[in-house]
Amino acid sequence: MITAVNWTSLRSERSACHTCPMSSLPDECFGTRLHLNRKTLDDVDDALEAVIQSFDELHVWMKWATSMPSRESIMALTLDDDGRFRSDERWAYWIREIDGGQLVGSATLDRRGVVEELEIGYWIRSDRTGRGYATEAASILTGAAFTYVPTTATVKISMDRANTASAAVPRKLGFAPVEEYGREIVTPGHSGMGSAWVTSREQWLGR
């Protein structure tokens, strides 16, 4: 279990959002080995290096990596993520190792139209897979969802059914499989079927 998340000391100044029922997440969150920092343009070159290093795997699963992303496209995605962070639509973070500061991936927490539910996404650079980093990042964001967004009743993680490595993350965290569903095939690895895993506030806080 990942418990070393310093929520209180890492609260950043929050952006005003008078029409949104959610409170903002902090700009930074820490786990045992990982530091999640809000996406900014300052990190674009490090992000591009991680994407290039990981492209052979990313383009198998990620719609935004069906072709090699450019620096400009990553900048555009980062600016979009920044706007969504400010409006409490989507909280997107770069993942860095605490020891050394290497950028090793990305993790997001999204509202996707289901009331009282937030969804986590993640990717880890290829030379850092197999270390439990995706599991730690997902654990950090699950805790953040229930800590900072009081209306959150459930947190979901979904992936293509063929992506067994990604499916191992919610399983390790105690999420329950809830459904399989048809999905569009848009990358080489997609099977046409997705799977979804969910944990509730009561289940997560009662572990």
C-alpha atoms as a printed R data frame, in Angstrom:
    type eleno elety resid chain resno       x      y       z
1   ATOM     1    CA   MET     A     1   0.000  0.000   0.000
2   ATOM     2    CA   ILE     A     2   1.237  3.509  -0.825
3   ATOM     3    CA   THR     A     3   0.745  5.844   2.096
4   ATOM     4    CA   ALA     A     4   3.458  8.501   1.890
5   ATOM     5    CA   VAL     A     5   1.376 11.213   0.238
6   ATOM     6    CA   ASN     A     6   1.925 14.635   1.779
7   ATOM     7    CA   TRP     A     7  -1.468 16.224   1.128
8   ATOM     8    CA   THR     A     8  -1.430 19.042   3.656
9   ATOM     9    CA   SER     A     9   1.954 20.623   2.949
10  ATOM    10    CA   LEU     A    10   1.497 20.506  -0.808
11  ATOM    11    CA   ARG     A    11  -1.733 22.472  -1.201
12  ATOM    12    CA   SER     A    12  -1.084 25.144  -3.816
13  ATOM    13    CA   GLU     A    13  -3.117 28.280  -4.416
14  ATOM    14    CA   ARG     A    14  -6.334 27.217  -6.122
15  ATOM    15    CA   SER     A    15  -7.860 28.811  -9.186
16  ATOM    16    CA   ALA     A    16 -11.314 30.359  -8.802
17  ATOM    17    CA   CYS     A    17 -14.204 28.518 -10.433
18  ATOM    18    CA   HIS     A    18 -17.561 29.818  -9.311
19  ATOM    19    CA   THR     A    19 -19.673 27.630 -11.616
20  ATOM    20    CA   CYS     A    20 -17.963 24.328 -10.846
21  ATOM    21    CA   PRO     A    21 -18.946 22.236  -7.789
22  ATOM    22    CA   MET     A    22 -15.451 20.773  -7.445
23  ATOM    23    CA   SER     A    23 -12.494 22.179  -5.582
24  ATOM    24    CA   SER     A    24  -9.107 22.170  -7.316
25  ATOM    25    CA   LEU     A    25  -6.491 19.530  -6.780
26  ATOM    26    CA   PRO     A    26  -3.040 20.700  -5.683
27  ATOM    27    CA   ASP     A    27  -0.368 21.500  -8.256
28  ATOM    28    CA   GLU     A    28   1.895 18.858  -6.704
29  ATOM    29    CA   CYS     A    29   1.426 15.500  -4.989
30  ATOM    30    CA   PHE     A    30   4.079 13.163  -3.625
31  ATOM    31    CA   GLY     A    31   4.151  9.417  -3.183
32  ATOM    32    CA   THR     A    32   6.909  7.190  -1.879
33  ATOM    33    CA   ARG     A    33   9.069  7.405  -5.004
34  ATOM    34    CA   LEU     A    34   7.165  9.709  -7.315
35  ATOM    35    CA   HIS     A    35   6.384 13.396  -7.577
36  ATOM    36    CA   LEU     A    36   3.330 14.390  -9.614
37  ATOM    37    CA   ASN     A    37   3.532 17.978 -10.836
38  ATOM    38    CA   ARG     A    38   0.912 19.894 -12.770
39  ATOM    39    CA   LYS     A    39   1.755 20.055 -16.470
40  ATOM    40    CA   THR     A    40   3.440 23.276 -17.560
41  ATOM    41    CA   LEU     A    41   5.414 24.377 -20.605
42  ATOM    42    CA   ASP     A    42   8.574 24.270 -18.494
43  ATOM    43    CA   ASP     A    43   8.481 20.469 -18.758
44  ATOM    44    CA   VAL     A    44   7.865 20.142 -22.495
45  ATOM    45    CA   ASP     A    45  11.432 19.213 -23.482
46  ATOM    46    CA   ASP     A    46  11.645 16.542 -20.788
47  ATOM    47    CA   ALA     A    47   8.228 15.238 -21.842
48  ATOM    48    CA   LEU     A    48   9.236 15.096 -25.503
49  ATOM    49    CA   GLU     A    49  12.339 13.103 -24.612
50  ATOM    50    CA   ALA     A    50  10.230 10.617 -22.626
51  ATOM    51    CA   VAL     A    51   7.711 10.294 -25.461
52  ATOM    52    CA   ILE     A    52  10.415  9.734 -28.081
53  ATOM    53    CA   GLN     A    53  12.078  7.112 -25.890
54  ATOM    54    CA   SER     A    54   8.727  5.358 -25.375
55  ATOM    55    CA   PHE     A    55   7.096  5.827 -28.760
56  ATOM    56    CA   ASP     A    56   7.277  2.188 -29.839
57  ATOM    57    CA   GLU     A    57   5.006  1.285 -26.924
58  ATOM    58    CA   LEU     A    58   2.921  4.447 -26.739
59  ATOM    59    CA   HIS     A    59   1.706  4.317 -30.315
60  ATOM    60    CA   VAL     A    60   0.329  0.821 -29.721
61  ATOM    61    CA   TRP     A    61  -2.183  2.120 -27.152
62  ATOM    62    CA   MET     A    62  -2.413  5.940 -27.173
63  ATOM    63    CA   LYS     A    63  -4.557  7.839 -29.660
64  ATOM    64    CA   TRP     A    64  -2.378 10.942 -29.356
65  ATOM    65    CA   ALA     A    65   0.705  8.863 -30.278
66  ATOM    66    CA   THR     A    66  -0.517  7.203 -33.478
67  ATOM    67    CA   SER     A    67   2.278  9.227 -35.122
68  ATOM    68    CA   MET     A    68   5.370 10.674 -33.470
69  ATOM    69    CA   PRO     A    69   4.325 13.767 -31.479
70  ATOM    70    CA   SER     A    70   6.265 16.965 -32.143
71  ATOM    71    CA   ARG     A    71   7.404 19.541 -29.628
72  ATOM    72    CA   GLU     A    72   4.644 21.813 -30.918
73  ATOM    73    CA   SER     A    73   1.948 19.168 -30.460
74  ATOM    74    CA   ILE     A    74   3.081 18.464 -26.906
75  ATOM    75    CA   MET     A    75   3.035 22.199 -26.191
76  ATOM    76    CA   ALA     A    76  -0.527 22.390 -27.535
77  ATOM    77    CA   LEU     A    77  -1.637 19.426 -25.416
78  ATOM    78    CA   THR     A    78   0.016 20.982 -22.358
79  ATOM    79    CA   LEU     A    79  -1.777 24.292 -22.879
80  ATOM    80    CA   ASP     A    80  -5.075 22.449 -23.261
81  ATOM    81    CA   ASP     A    81  -4.379 20.479 -20.084
82  ATOM    82    CA   ASP     A    82  -3.584 23.734 -18.263
83  ATOM    83    CA   GLY     A    83  -6.918 25.229 -19.229
84  ATOM    84    CA   ARG     A    84  -8.786 22.125 -18.162
85  ATOM    85    CA   PHE     A    85  -6.890 22.046 -14.852
86  ATOM    86    CA   ARG     A    86  -7.922 25.654 -14.154
87  ATOM    87    CA   SER     A    87 -11.574 24.875 -14.888
88  ATOM    88    CA   ASP     A    88 -11.581 21.653 -12.835
89  ATOM    89    CA   GLU     A    89 -12.367 19.525 -15.879
90  ATOM    90    CA   ARG     A    90  -9.195 17.467 -16.007
91  ATOM    91    CA   TRP     A    91  -6.150 17.376 -13.776
92  ATOM    92    CA   ALA     A    92  -3.067 16.370 -15.752
93  ATOM    93    CA   TYR     A    93   0.325 15.742 -14.153
94  ATOM    94    CA   TRP     A    94   3.801 14.807 -15.240
95  ATOM    95    CA   ILE     A    95   5.294 11.994 -13.195
96  ATOM    96    CA   ARG     A    96   8.851 12.476 -11.958
97  ATOM    97    CA   GLU     A    97  11.086 10.325  -9.809
98  ATOM    98    CA   ILE     A    98  11.767 11.979  -6.469
99  ATOM    99    CA   ASP     A    99  15.308 10.625  -6.605
100 ATOM   100    CA   GLY     A   100  16.930 12.473  -9.504
101 ATOM   101    CA   GLY     A   101  13.882 14.226 -10.923
102 ATOM   102    CA   GLN     A   102  13.631 12.205 -14.147
103 ATOM   103    CA   LEU     A   103  10.313 12.652 -15.991
104 ATOM   104    CA   VAL     A   104   8.947  9.116 -16.271
105 ATOM   105    CA   GLY     A   105   5.405  9.509 -17.540
106 ATOM   106    CA   SER     A   106   2.050 11.186 -17.133
107 ATOM   107    CA   ALA     A   107  -1.108 10.668 -15.086
108 ATOM   108    CA   THR     A   108  -4.514 12.306 -15.331
109 ATOM   109    CA   LEU     A   109  -7.746 12.530 -13.397
110 ATOM   110    CA   ASP     A   110 -10.794 13.318 -15.529
111 ATOM   111    CA   ARG     A   111 -14.473 14.027 -15.374
112 ATOM   112    CA   ARG     A   112 -15.988 12.045 -18.238
113 ATOM   113    CA   GLY     A   113 -19.681 12.693 -17.907
114 ATOM   114    CA   VAL     A   114 -20.596 10.283 -15.111
115 ATOM   115    CA   VAL     A   115 -21.917 12.102 -12.065
116 ATOM   116    CA   GLU     A   116 -19.781 11.647  -8.933
117 ATOM   117    CA   GLU     A   117 -17.163  9.594 -10.813
118 ATOM   118    CA   LEU     A   118 -13.605 10.506 -11.848
119 ATOM   119    CA   GLU     A   119 -11.395  8.479 -14.167
120 ATOM   120    CA   ILE     A   120  -7.638  7.935 -14.039
121 ATOM   121    CA   GLY     A   121  -5.306  7.557 -17.001
122 ATOM   122    CA   TYR     A   122  -1.546  7.017 -17.084
123 ATOM   123    CA   TRP     A   123   1.513  6.049 -19.091
124 ATOM   124    CA   ILE     A   124   5.061  5.267 -18.004
125 ATOM   125    CA   ARG     A   125   8.175  5.663 -20.144
126 ATOM   126    CA   SER     A   126   9.474  2.401 -21.514
127 ATOM   127    CA   ASP     A   127  12.737  2.257 -19.560
128 ATOM   128    CA   ARG     A   128  10.849  2.640 -16.258
129 ATOM   129    CA   THR     A   129   8.113  0.036 -16.695
130 ATOM   130    CA   GLY     A   130   7.960 -2.929 -14.340
131 ATOM   131    CA   ARG     A   131   8.741 -0.823 -11.260
132 ATOM   132    CA   GLY     A   132   5.191 -0.210 -10.064
133 ATOM   133    CA   TYR     A   133   5.232  3.450 -11.061
134 ATOM   134    CA   ALA     A   134   1.812  3.380 -12.745
135 ATOM   135    CA   THR     A   135   0.364  1.724  -9.648
136 ATOM   136    CA   GLU     A   136   1.880  4.363  -7.367
137 ATOM   137    CA   ALA     A   137   0.701  7.239  -9.561
138 ATOM   138    CA   ALA     A   138  -2.823  5.807  -9.758
139 ATOM   139    CA   SER     A   139  -2.870  5.368  -5.988
140 ATOM   140    CA   ILE     A   140  -1.842  8.993  -5.485
141 ATOM   141    CA   LEU     A   141  -4.602 10.253  -7.780
142 ATOM   142    CA   THR     A   142  -7.237  7.979  -6.264
143 ATOM   143    CA   GLY     A   143  -6.425  9.401  -2.851
144 ATOM   144    CA   ALA     A   144  -6.488 12.924  -4.275
145 ATOM   145    CA   ALA     A   145  -9.883 12.356  -5.889
146 ATOM   146    CA   PHE     A   146 -11.469 11.374  -2.596
147 ATOM   147    CA   THR     A   147  -9.558 13.974  -0.564
148 ATOM   148    CA   TYR     A   148 -10.001 17.076  -2.690
149 ATOM   149    CA   VAL     A   149 -13.270 16.419  -4.526
150 ATOM   150    CA   PRO     A   150 -15.905 15.713  -1.874
151 ATOM   151    CA   THR     A   151 -18.558 14.804  -4.465
152 ATOM   152    CA   THR     A   152 -16.503 11.876  -5.765
153 ATOM   153    CA   ALA     A   153 -18.259  8.591  -5.020
154 ATOM   154    CA   THR     A   154 -16.230  6.342  -7.342
155 ATOM   155    CA   VAL     A   155 -12.938  6.363  -9.234
156 ATOM   156    CA   LYS     A   156 -12.584  4.386 -12.456
157 ATOM   157    CA   ILE     A   157  -9.643  3.065 -14.467
158 ATOM   158    CA   SER     A   158 -10.327  1.724 -17.939
159 ATOM   159    CA   MET     A   159  -8.197  0.340 -20.734
160 ATOM   160    CA   ASP     A   160  -8.331 -1.836 -23.834
161 ATOM   161    CA   ARG     A   161  -8.960 -5.435 -22.882
162 ATOM   162    CA   ALA     A   162  -5.740 -6.445 -24.655
163 ATOM   163    CA   ASN     A   163  -3.610 -4.134 -22.505
164 ATOM   164    CA   THR     A   164  -2.930 -6.599 -19.718
165 ATOM   165    CA   ALA     A   165  -0.093 -4.542 -18.225
166 ATOM   166    CA   SER     A   166  -2.427 -1.593 -17.703
167 ATOM   167    CA   ALA     A   167  -5.137 -3.840 -16.270
168 ATOM   168    CA   ALA     A   168  -2.714 -5.040 -13.596
169 ATOM   169    CA   VAL     A   169  -2.723 -1.561 -12.019
170 ATOM   170    CA   PRO     A   170  -6.335 -1.386 -10.779
171 ATOM   171    CA   ARG     A   171  -6.172 -5.044  -9.816
172 ATOM   172    CA   LYS     A   172  -3.182 -4.368  -7.543
173 ATOM   173    CA   LEU     A   173  -4.982 -1.413  -5.981
174 ATOM   174    CA   GLY     A   174  -8.086 -3.423  -5.139
175 ATOM   175    CA   PHE     A   175 -10.388 -1.953  -7.789
176 ATOM   176    CA   ALA     A   176 -13.191 -4.267  -8.907
177 ATOM   177    CA   PRO     A   177 -13.858 -5.125 -12.564
178 ATOM   178    CA   VAL     A   178 -17.282 -3.787 -13.479
179 ATOM   179    CA   GLU     A   179 -17.788 -4.087 -17.227
180 ATOM   180    CA   GLU     A   180 -16.454 -4.861 -20.657
181 ATOM   181    CA   TYR     A   181 -17.704 -2.789 -23.562
182 ATOM   182    CA   GLY     A   182 -17.200 -2.281 -27.269
183 ATOM   183    CA   ARG     A   183 -14.853  0.509 -28.299
184 ATOM   184    CA   GLU     A   184 -13.485  2.002 -31.474
185 ATOM   185    CA   ILE     A   185 -10.195  0.615 -32.785
186 ATOM   186    CA   VAL     A   186  -7.906  3.614 -33.282
187 ATOM   187    CA   THR     A   187  -4.421  2.251 -32.497
188 ATOM   188    CA   PRO     A   188  -2.537 -0.906 -33.520
189 ATOM   189    CA   GLY     A   189  -3.024 -2.554 -30.123
190 ATOM   190    CA   HIS     A   190  -6.745 -1.986 -29.728
191 ATOM   191    CA   SER     A   191  -8.930 -5.079 -29.687
192 ATOM   192    CA   GLY     A   192 -12.293 -3.387 -30.037
193 ATOM   193    CA   MET     A   193 -13.168 -4.196 -26.423
194 ATOM   194    CA   GLY     A   194 -12.498 -2.175 -23.316
195 ATOM   195    CA   SER     A   195 -12.600 -3.098 -19.641
196 ATOM   196    CA   ALA     A   196 -13.380 -0.892 -16.659
197 ATOM   197    CA   TRP     A   197 -12.424 -1.152 -13.002
198 ATOM   198    CA   VAL     A   198 -13.913  0.876 -10.139
199 ATOM   199    CA   THR     A   199 -13.368  1.593  -6.472
200 ATOM   200    CA   SER     A   200 -15.776  3.478  -4.222
201 ATOM   201    CA   ARG     A   201 -14.987  6.041  -1.571
202 ATOM   202    CA   GLU     A   202 -15.992  3.577   1.142
203 ATOM   203    CA   GLN     A   203 -13.867  0.786  -0.276
204 ATOM   204    CA   TRP     A   204 -10.797  2.976  -0.736
205 ATOM   205    CA   LEU     A   205 -10.901  4.702   2.612
206 ATOM   206    CA   GLY     A   206 -11.745  1.450   4.395
207 ATOM   207    CA   ARG     A   207  -8.692 -0.463   3.203
